[in-house]
Coordinates of C-alpha atoms in Angstrom, one line a residue:
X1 CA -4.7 34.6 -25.6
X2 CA -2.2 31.5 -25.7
X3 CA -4.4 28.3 -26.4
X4 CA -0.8 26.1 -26.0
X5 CA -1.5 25.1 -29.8
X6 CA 1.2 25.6 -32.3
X7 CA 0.6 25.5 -36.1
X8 CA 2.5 24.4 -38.6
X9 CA 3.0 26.6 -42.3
X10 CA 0.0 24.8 -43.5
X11 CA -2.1 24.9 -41.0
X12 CA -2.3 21.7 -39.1
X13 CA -1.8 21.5 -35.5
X14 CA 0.9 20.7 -33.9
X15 CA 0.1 18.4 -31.2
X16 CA 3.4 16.9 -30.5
X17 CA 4.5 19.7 -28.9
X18 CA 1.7 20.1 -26.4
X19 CA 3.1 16.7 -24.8
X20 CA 6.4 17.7 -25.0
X21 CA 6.0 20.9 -23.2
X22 CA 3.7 18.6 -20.6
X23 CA 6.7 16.6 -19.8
X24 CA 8.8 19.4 -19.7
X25 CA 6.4 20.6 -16.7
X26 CA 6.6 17.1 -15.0
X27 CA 10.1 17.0 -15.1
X28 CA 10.2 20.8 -14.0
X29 CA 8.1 19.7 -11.2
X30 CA 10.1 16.8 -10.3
X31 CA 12.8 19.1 -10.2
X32 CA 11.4 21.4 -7.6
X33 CA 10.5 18.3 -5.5
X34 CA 14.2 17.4 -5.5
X35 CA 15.1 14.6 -8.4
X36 CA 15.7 14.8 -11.7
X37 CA 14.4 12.4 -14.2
X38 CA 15.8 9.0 -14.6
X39 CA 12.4 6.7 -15.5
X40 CA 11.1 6.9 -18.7
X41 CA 7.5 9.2 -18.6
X42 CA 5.8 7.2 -21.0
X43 CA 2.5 6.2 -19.2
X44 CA -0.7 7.8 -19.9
X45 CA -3.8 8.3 -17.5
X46 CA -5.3 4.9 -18.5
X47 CA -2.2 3.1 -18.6
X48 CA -1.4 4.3 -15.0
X49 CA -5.0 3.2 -13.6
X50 CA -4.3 -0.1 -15.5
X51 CA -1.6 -1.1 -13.4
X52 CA -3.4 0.4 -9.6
X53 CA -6.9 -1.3 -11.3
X54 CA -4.6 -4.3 -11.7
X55 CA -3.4 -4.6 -8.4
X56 CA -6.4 -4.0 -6.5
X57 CA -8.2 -6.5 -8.8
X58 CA -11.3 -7.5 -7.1
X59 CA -11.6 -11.4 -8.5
X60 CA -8.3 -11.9 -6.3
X61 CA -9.1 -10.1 -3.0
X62 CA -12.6 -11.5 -3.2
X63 CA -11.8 -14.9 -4.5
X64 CA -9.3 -15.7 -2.1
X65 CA -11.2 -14.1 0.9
X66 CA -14.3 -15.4 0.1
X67 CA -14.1 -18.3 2.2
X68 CA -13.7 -16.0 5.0
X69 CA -16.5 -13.8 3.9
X70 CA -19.1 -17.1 4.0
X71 CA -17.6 -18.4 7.6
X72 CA -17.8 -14.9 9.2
X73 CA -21.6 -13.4 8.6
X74 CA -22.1 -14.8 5.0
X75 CA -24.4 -12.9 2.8
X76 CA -24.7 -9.9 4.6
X77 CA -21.7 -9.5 5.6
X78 CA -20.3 -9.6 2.1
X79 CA -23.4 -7.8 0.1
X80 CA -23.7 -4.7 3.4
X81 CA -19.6 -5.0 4.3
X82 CA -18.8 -4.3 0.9
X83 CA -20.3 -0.5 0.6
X84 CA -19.5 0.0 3.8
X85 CA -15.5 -0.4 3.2
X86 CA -15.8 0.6 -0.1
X87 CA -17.1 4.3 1.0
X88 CA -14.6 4.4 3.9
X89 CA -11.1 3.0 1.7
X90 CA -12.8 5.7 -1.1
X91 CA -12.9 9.0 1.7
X92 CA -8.8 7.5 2.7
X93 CA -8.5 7.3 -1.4
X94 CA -9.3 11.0 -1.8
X95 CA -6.8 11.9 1.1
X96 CA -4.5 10.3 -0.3
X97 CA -4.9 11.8 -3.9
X98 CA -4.8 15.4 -2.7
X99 CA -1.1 14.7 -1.4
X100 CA -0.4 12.7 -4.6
X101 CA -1.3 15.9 -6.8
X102 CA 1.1 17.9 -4.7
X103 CA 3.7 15.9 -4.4
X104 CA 3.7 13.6 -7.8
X105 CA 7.4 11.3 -6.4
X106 CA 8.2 7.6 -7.0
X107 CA 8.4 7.4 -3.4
X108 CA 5.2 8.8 -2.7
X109 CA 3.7 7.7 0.6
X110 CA 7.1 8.5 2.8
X111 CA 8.0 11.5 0.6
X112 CA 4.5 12.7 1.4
X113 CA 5.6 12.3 5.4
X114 CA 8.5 14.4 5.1
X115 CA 7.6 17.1 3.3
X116 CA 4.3 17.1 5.7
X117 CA 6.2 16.7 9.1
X118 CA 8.9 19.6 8.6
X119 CA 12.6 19.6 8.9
X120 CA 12.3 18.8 12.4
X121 CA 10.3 15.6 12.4
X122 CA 10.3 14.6 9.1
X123 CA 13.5 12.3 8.9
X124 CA 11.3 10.3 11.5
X125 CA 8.3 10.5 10.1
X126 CA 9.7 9.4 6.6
X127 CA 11.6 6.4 8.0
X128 CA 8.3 5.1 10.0
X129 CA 6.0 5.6 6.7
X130 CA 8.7 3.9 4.5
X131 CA 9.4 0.9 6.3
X132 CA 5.2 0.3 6.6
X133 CA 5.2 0.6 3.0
X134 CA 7.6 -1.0 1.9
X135 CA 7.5 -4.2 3.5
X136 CA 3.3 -4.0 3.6
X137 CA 4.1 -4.1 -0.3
X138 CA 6.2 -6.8 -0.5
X139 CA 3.7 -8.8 2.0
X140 CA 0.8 -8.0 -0.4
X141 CA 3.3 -9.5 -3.2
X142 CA 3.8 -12.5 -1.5
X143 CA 0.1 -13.4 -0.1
X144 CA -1.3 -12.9 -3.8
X145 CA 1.1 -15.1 -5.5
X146 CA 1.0 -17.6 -3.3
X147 CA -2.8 -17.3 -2.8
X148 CA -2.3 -18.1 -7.0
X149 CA -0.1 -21.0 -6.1
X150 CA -2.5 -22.3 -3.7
X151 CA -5.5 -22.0 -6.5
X152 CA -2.8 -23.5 -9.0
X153 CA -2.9 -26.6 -6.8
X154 CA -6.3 -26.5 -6.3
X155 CA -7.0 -26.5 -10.4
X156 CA -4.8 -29.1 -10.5
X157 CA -6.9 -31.4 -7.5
X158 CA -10.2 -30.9 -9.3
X159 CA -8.6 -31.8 -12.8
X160 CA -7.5 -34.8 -11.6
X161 CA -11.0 -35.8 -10.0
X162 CA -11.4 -34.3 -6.9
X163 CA -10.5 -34.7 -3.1
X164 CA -12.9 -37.8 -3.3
X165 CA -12.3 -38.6 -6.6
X166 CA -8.3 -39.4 -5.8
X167 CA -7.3 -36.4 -7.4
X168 CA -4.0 -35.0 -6.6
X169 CA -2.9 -33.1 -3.8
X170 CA -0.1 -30.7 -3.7
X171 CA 2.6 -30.6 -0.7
X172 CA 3.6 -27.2 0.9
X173 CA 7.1 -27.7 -0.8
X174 CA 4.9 -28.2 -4.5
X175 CA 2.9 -24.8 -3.8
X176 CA 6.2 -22.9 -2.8
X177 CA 7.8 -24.3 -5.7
X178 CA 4.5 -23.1 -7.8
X179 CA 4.9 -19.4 -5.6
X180 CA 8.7 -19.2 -7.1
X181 CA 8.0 -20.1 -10.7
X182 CA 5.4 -17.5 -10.4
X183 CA 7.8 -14.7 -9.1
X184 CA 10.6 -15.4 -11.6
X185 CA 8.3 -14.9 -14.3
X186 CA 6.7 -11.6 -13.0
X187 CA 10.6 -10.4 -12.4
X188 CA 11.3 -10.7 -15.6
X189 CA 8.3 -9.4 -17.1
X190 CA 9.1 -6.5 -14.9
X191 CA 12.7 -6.6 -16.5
X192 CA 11.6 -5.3 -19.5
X193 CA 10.7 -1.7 -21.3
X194 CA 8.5 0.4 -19.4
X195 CA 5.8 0.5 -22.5
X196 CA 6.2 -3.4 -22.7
X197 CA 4.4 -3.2 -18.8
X198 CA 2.3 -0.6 -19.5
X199 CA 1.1 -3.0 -22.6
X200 CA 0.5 -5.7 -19.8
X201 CA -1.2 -3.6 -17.6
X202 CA -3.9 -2.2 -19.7
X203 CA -4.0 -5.8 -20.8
X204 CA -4.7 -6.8 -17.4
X205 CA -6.9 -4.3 -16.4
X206 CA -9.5 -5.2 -19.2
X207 CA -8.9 -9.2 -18.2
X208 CA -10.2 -8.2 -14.4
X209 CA -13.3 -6.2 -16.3
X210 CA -14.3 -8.8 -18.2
X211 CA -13.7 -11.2 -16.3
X212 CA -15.7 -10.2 -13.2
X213 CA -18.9 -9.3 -15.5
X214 CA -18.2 -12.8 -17.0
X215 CA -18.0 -14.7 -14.0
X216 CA -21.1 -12.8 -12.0
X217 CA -23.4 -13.7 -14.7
X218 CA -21.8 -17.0 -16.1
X219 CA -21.7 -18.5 -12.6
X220 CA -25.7 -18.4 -11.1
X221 CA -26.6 -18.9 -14.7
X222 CA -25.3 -22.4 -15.0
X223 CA -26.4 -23.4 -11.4
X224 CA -29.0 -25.5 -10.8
X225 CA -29.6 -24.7 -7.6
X226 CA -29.7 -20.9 -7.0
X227 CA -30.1 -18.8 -3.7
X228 CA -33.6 -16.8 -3.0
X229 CA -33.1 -13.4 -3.0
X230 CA -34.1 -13.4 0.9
X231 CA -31.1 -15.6 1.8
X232 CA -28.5 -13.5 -0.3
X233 CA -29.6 -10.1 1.3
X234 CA -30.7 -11.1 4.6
X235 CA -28.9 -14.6 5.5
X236 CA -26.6 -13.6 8.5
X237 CA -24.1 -16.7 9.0
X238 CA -23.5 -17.4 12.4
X239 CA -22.6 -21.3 12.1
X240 CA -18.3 -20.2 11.9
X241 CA -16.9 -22.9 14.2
X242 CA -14.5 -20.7 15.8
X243 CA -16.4 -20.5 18.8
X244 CA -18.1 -16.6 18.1
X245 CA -21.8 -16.2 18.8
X246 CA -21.4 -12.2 18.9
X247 CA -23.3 -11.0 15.4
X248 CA -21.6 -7.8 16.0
X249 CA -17.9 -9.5 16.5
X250 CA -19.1 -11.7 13.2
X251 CA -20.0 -9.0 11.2
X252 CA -16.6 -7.1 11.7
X253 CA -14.3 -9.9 11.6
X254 CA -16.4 -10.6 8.1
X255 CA -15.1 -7.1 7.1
X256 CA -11.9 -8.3 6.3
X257 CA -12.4 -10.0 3.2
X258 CA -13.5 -6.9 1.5
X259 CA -10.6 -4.1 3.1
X260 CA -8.0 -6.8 2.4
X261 CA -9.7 -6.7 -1.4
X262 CA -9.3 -2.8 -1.7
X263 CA -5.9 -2.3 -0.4
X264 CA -2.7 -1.4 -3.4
X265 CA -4.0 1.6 -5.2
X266 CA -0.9 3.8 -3.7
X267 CA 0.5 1.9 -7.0
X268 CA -0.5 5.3 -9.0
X269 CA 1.4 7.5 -6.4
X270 CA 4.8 5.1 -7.5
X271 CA 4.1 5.2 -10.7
X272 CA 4.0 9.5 -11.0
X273 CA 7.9 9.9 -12.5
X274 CA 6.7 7.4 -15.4
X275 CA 3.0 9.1 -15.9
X276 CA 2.2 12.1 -18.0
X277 CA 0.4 15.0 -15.9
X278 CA 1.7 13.0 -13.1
X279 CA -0.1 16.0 -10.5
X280 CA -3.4 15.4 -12.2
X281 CA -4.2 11.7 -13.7
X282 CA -1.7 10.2 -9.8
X283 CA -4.6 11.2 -8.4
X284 CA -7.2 10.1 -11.2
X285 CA -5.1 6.7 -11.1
X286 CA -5.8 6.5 -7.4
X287 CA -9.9 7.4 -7.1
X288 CA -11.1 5.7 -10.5
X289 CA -9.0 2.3 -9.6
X290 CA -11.0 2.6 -6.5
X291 CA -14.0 3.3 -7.6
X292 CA -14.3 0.9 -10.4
X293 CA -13.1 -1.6 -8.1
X294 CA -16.5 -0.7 -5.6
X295 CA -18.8 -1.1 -8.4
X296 CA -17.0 -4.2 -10.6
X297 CA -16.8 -5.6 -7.0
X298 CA -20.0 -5.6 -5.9
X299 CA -21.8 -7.2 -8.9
X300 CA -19.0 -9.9 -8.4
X301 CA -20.0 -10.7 -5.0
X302 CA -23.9 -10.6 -5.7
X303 CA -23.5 -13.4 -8.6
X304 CA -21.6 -15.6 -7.0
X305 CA -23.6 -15.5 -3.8
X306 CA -26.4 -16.4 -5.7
X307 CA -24.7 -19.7 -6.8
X308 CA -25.0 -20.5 -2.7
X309 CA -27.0 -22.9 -1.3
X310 CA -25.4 -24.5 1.2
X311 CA -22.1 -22.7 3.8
X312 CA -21.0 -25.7 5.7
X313 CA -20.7 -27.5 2.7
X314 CA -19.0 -24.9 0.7
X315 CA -16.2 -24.6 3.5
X316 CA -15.9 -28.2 4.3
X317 CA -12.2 -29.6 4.0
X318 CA -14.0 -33.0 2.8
X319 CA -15.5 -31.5 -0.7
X320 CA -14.1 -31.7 -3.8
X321 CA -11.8 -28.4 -3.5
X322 CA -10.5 -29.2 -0.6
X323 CA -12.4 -26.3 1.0
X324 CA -11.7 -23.9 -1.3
X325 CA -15.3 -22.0 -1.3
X326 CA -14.9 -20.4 -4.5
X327 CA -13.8 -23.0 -6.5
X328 CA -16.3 -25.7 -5.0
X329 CA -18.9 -22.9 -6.4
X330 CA -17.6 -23.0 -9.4
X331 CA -16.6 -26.3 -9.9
X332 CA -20.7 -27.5 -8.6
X333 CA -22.5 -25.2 -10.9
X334 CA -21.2 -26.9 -13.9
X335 CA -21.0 -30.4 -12.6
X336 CA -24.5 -30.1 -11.5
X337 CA -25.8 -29.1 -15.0
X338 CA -23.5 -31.0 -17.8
X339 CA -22.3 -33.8 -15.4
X340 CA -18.8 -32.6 -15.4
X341 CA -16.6 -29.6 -13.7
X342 CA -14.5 -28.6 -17.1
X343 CA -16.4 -25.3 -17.4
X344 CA -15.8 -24.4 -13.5
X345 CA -12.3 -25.3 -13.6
X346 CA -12.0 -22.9 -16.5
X347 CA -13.6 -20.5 -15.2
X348 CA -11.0 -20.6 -12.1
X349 CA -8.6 -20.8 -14.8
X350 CA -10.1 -17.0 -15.7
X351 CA -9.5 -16.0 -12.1
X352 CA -5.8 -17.2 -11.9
X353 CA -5.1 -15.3 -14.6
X354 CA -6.3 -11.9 -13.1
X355 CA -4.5 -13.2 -9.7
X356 CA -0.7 -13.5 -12.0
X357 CA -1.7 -9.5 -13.4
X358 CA -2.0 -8.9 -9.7
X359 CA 1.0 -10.1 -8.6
X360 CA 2.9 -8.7 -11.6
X361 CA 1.5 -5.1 -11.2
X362 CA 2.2 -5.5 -7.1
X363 CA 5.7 -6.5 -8.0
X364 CA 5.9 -3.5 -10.5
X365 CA 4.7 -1.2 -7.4
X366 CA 7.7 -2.5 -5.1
X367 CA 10.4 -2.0 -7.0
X368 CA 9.4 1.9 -7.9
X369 CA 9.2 2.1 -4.0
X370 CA 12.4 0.5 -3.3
X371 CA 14.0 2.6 -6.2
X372 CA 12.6 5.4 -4.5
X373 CA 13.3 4.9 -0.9
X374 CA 16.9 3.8 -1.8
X375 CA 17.5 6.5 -3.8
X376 CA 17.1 9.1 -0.6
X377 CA 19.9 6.1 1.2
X378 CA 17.3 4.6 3.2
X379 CA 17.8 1.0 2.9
X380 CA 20.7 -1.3 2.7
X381 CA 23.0 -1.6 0.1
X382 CA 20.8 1.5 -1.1
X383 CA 23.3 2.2 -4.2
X384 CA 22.7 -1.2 -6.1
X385 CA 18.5 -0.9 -5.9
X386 CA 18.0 2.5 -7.3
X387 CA 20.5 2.0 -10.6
X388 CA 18.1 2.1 -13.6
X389 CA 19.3 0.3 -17.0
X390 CA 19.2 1.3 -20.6
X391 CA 15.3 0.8 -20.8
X392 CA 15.3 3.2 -17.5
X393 CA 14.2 0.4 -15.9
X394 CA 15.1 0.1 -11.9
X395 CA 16.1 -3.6 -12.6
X396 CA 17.7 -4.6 -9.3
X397 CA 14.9 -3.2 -7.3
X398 CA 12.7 -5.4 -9.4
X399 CA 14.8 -8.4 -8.6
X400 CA 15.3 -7.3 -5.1
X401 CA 11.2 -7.2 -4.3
X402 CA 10.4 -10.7 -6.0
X403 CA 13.2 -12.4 -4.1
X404 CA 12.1 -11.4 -0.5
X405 CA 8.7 -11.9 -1.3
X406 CA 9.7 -15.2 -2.0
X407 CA 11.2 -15.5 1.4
X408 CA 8.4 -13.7 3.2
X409 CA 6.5 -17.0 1.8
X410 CA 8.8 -19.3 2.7
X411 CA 7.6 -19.2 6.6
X412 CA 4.6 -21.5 5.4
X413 CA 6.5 -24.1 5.0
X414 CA 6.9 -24.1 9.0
X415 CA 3.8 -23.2 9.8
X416 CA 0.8 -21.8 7.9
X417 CA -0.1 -19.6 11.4
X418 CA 3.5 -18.1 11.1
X419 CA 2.6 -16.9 7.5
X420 CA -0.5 -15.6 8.2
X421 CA 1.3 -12.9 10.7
X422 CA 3.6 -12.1 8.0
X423 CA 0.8 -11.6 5.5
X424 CA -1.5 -10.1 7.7
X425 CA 1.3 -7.2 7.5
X426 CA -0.3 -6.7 3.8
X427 CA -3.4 -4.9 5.3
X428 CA -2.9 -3.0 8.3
X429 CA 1.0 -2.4 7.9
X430 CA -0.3 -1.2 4.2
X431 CA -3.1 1.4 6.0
X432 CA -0.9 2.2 8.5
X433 CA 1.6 3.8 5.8
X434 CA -1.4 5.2 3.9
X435 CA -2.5 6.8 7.5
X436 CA 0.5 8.4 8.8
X437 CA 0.7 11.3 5.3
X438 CA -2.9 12.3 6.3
X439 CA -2.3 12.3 9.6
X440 CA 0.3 15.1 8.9
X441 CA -1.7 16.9 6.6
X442 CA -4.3 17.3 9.1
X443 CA -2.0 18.4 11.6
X444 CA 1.7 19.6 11.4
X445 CA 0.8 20.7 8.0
X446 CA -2.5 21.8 8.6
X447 CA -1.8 25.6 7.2
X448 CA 1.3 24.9 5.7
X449 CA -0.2 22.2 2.8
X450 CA -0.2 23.6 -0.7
X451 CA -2.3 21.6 -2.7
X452 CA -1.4 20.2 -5.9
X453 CA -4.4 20.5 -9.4
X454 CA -6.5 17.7 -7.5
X455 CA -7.6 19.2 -4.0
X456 CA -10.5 18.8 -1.7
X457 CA -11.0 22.4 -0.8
X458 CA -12.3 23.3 2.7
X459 CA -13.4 19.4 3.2
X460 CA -9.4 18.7 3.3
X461 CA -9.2 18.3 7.0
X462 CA -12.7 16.9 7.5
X463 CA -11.9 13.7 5.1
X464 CA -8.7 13.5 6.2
X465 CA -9.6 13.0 10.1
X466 CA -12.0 10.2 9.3
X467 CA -9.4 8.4 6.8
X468 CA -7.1 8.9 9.9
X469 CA -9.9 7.6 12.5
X470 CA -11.0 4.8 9.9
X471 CA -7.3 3.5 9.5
X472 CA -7.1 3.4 13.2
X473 CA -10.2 1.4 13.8
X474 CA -9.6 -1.6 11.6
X475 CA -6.2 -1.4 12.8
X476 CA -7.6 -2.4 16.4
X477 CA -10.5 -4.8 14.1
X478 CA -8.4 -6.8 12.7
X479 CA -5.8 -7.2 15.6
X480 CA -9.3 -9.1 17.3
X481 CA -9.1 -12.8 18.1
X482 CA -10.4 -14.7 15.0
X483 CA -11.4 -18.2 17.3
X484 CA -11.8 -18.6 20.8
X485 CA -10.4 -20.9 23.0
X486 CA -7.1 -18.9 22.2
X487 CA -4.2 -21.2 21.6
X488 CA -1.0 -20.8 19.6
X489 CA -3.0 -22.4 16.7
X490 CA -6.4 -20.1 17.1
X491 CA -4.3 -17.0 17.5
X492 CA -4.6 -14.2 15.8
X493 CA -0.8 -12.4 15.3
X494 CA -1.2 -9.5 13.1
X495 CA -0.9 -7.7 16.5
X496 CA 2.2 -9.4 17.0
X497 CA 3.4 -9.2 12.8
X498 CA 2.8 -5.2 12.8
X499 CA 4.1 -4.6 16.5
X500 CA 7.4 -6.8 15.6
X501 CA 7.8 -4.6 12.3
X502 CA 7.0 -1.5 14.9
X503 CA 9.8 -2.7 17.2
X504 CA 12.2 -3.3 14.5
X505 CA 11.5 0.2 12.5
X506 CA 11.9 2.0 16.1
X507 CA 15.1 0.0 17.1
X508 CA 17.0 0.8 13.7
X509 CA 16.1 4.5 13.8
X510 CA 17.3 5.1 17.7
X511 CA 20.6 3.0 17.2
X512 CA 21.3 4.0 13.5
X513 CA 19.3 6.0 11.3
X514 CA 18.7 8.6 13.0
X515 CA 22.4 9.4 12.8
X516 CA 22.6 9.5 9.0
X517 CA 18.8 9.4 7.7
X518 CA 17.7 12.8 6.5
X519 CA 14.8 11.9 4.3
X520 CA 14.4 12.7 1.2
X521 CA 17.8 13.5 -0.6
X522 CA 18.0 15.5 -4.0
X523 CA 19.7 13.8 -6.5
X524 CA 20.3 16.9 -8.8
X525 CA 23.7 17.9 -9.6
X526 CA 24.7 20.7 -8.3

């Protein structure tokens, strides 16, 4: 029997050759999918789970969709909300990780569609699931580091003394000057070696681990006024101000702080040509990011809510934080007990931290995508964005990501309503991608699928439909009027964000791609 383990004259193993004949299968394997190897394979299991882990990072989803959590249901709809999504993003996880194990491509979600769709329809399908991923990528880049540029200001108004204390309050021009800095710096963290980010990710994924266990027992500890248990697991919140009395409208709206929190863990499926055993630990990357994220996130929300006493308060524009609910938690519990806010402004200073690892891993994410889509021809100017540098780094695709994310943010400075729609792009343009592969794979591929090492057996199809039916359903949730009277102010345009990118991906196909677009194109010699 071959074990795979070579000894040496003196009888010591060998183990450097076990990984090099495992990255001799990866790049065998990449060569049956169609590409030969350009990025540097370097990352290991953990380090590819530290950059999706990163990314999905529950202190910056929850933190900056807490506010909407409290207006929107409150503690129940945060503490029941939670496992509810959690399970539901965790069954479209494991549908997604069964594809990812067959086919382990930088492209991943649109490769995926191809492959799934046939000859016949899977230019089409490719094109459609590209576009949705792409740009939901680069809209999740932009709302979390501007989401840190808006916390950035708000550190900077409670450091200062406060709303009422004259503290100082940043312009829109100051935060989007704050949202560039921030970009420049993760483009050119992402300009460097591949082991210098995975370095930085594993970093960050033990920052967001610590951190959250820090901050859910740190927080109710040093309040001096904490929550009953009743009001934490029974308080339903119907005081929103936006004109909704429905519990059951309350309670869904409320679901959108937590599925806009677990959204980014296709990072793993980009990140297979640089991962070792990319067939096996894409898919690892993909359920245990998600699943840490369920439990880490859980415990966060708990302790916090514990800290609150009173919503209107919390949400008010006239409090210290400018209505920042989080940070008027945190800044309280510490006034309340030393007589100062230092501690909670550190302590937010912990969270924007976590929120820049986000950003830098989502920015790491987009450019693999862009290298990958480009490489097949499927973007503009597709020939500069997949050249890789010495450090087999895709270096203009990173550039390319951080500067229109940096545009994408640049609609706030007209109106705040305008960016929403283009952020609100981040969540169900993002499913949307993630739906349309398991859509295939449940039907045009339905007999046809090989699975890779990671599959689901005969419960393929099964999870598959109900990622499929789940996708569509928050899809139609989250397209819901947010505030009633309905005016151009109250209205709620991710309807008219993902229908515009659903216009625009339709019209370029029937006047252009379609002529030339093939999908995925090999880019082995011949």
């Amino acid at each position: 029997m071959d074990t795979g383990l070579r000894v040496s004259a003196d009888s010591v193993p060998y183990l450097p050759l076990r990984e090099h004949e495992a990255n001799a299968s990866d790049d065998a394997r990449l060569k049956e999918l169609g590409y030969k190897q350009e990025l540097s394979r370097s990352l290991t299991a953990i380090a590819n789970f530290s950059v999706t882990f990163s990314i999905v990072s529950v202190i910056t989803g929850l933190t900056t969709m807490y506010g909407t959590g409290l207006t929107f249901g409150g503690p129940v709809t945060m503490i029941y909300g939670w496992p509810i999504v959690s399970m539901l993003t965790m069954i479209v996880g494991l549908a997604m990780s069964e594809i990812c194990s067959a086919y382990p491509t930088s492209g991943g979600l649109y490769y995926w569609s191809a492959k799934l769709s046939g000859n016949e329809w899977g230019p089409l399908a490719a094109w459609f699931t590209g576009w949705f991923n792409i740009v939901g990528q680069w809209a999740v880049t932009t709302s979390v580091d501007f989401s840190l540029a808006q916390l950035i200001s708000v550190i900077i108004l409670l450091s200062t003394g406060g709303k009422n204390g004259g503290g100082y309050e940043a312009s829109k021009y100051v935060v989007i000057a704050f949202h560039g800095a921030i970009l420049l710096i993760h483009a050119i963290i992402n300009s460097l070696p591949i082991s210098v980010l995975s370095f930085f990710g594993q970093l960050a994924a033990a920052w967001n681990l610590i951190g959250v266990v820090l901050l859910m027992i740190l927080i109710p500890s040093v309040s001096t006024e904490r929550a009953s248990a009743k009001f934490v697991f029974t308080h339903f919140n119907t005081d929103n101000g936006e004109g909704i009395n429905s519990k059951v409208y309350i309670f869904v709206l409320g679901l959108l702080m937590s599925q806009y929190t677990l959204t980014g863990y296709d990072a793993s499926a980009h990140m297979t040509e640089e991962t070792k055993s990319a067939d096996k630990n894409g898919p690892k990357g993909i359920i245990s990011s998600i699943g840490i994220s369920i439990i880490f996130g859980w415990g966060y929300l708990l302790g916090i809510t514990f800290a609150v006493t009173n919503i209107p308060f919390l949400l008010s524009e006239n409090n210290d934080a400018g209505g920042y609910a989080i940070a008027e938690i945190f800044y309280l519990a510490f006034k309340n007990r030393y007589g100062n806010g230092v501690g909670g402004i550190i302590c937010l200073g912990v969270v924007a931290i976590a929120i820049f690892f986000c950003g830098m891993s989502s920015v790491t994410s987009n450019s693999r995508m862009a290298y990958a889509f480009s490489r097949d021809g499927a973007m503009p100017l597709s020939s500069l964005w997949h050249k890789v540098n010495k450090q087999e780094v895709p270096i203009n695709a990173v550039w390319l990501s951080a500067f229109i994310s940096f545009c994408m943010a640049l609609t706030s400075l007209g109106s705040l309503v305008a960016f929403q729609a283009m952020v609100s792009i981040a969540t169900i343009g993002l499913y949307i991608a993630y739906a349309l592969p398991i859509f295939f794979r449940v039907t045009l591929a339905r007999k046809s699928f090989r699975p890779g090492p990671f599959n689901l057996g005969r419960f393929g199809i099964l999870v598959g439909w109900i990622a499929v039916i789940w996708v569509a359903t928050i899809s139609v949730l989250f397209s819901l009027p947010v505030a009633y009277p309905i005016t151009s102010e109250t209205l709620n345009y991710t309807p008219v964000a993902v229908c515009g990118l659903l216009v625009l991906t339709i019209s370029s196909w029937i006047i252009s791609a379609r002529h030339w677009f093939t999908g995925p194109i090999t880019n082995i010699d011949t």
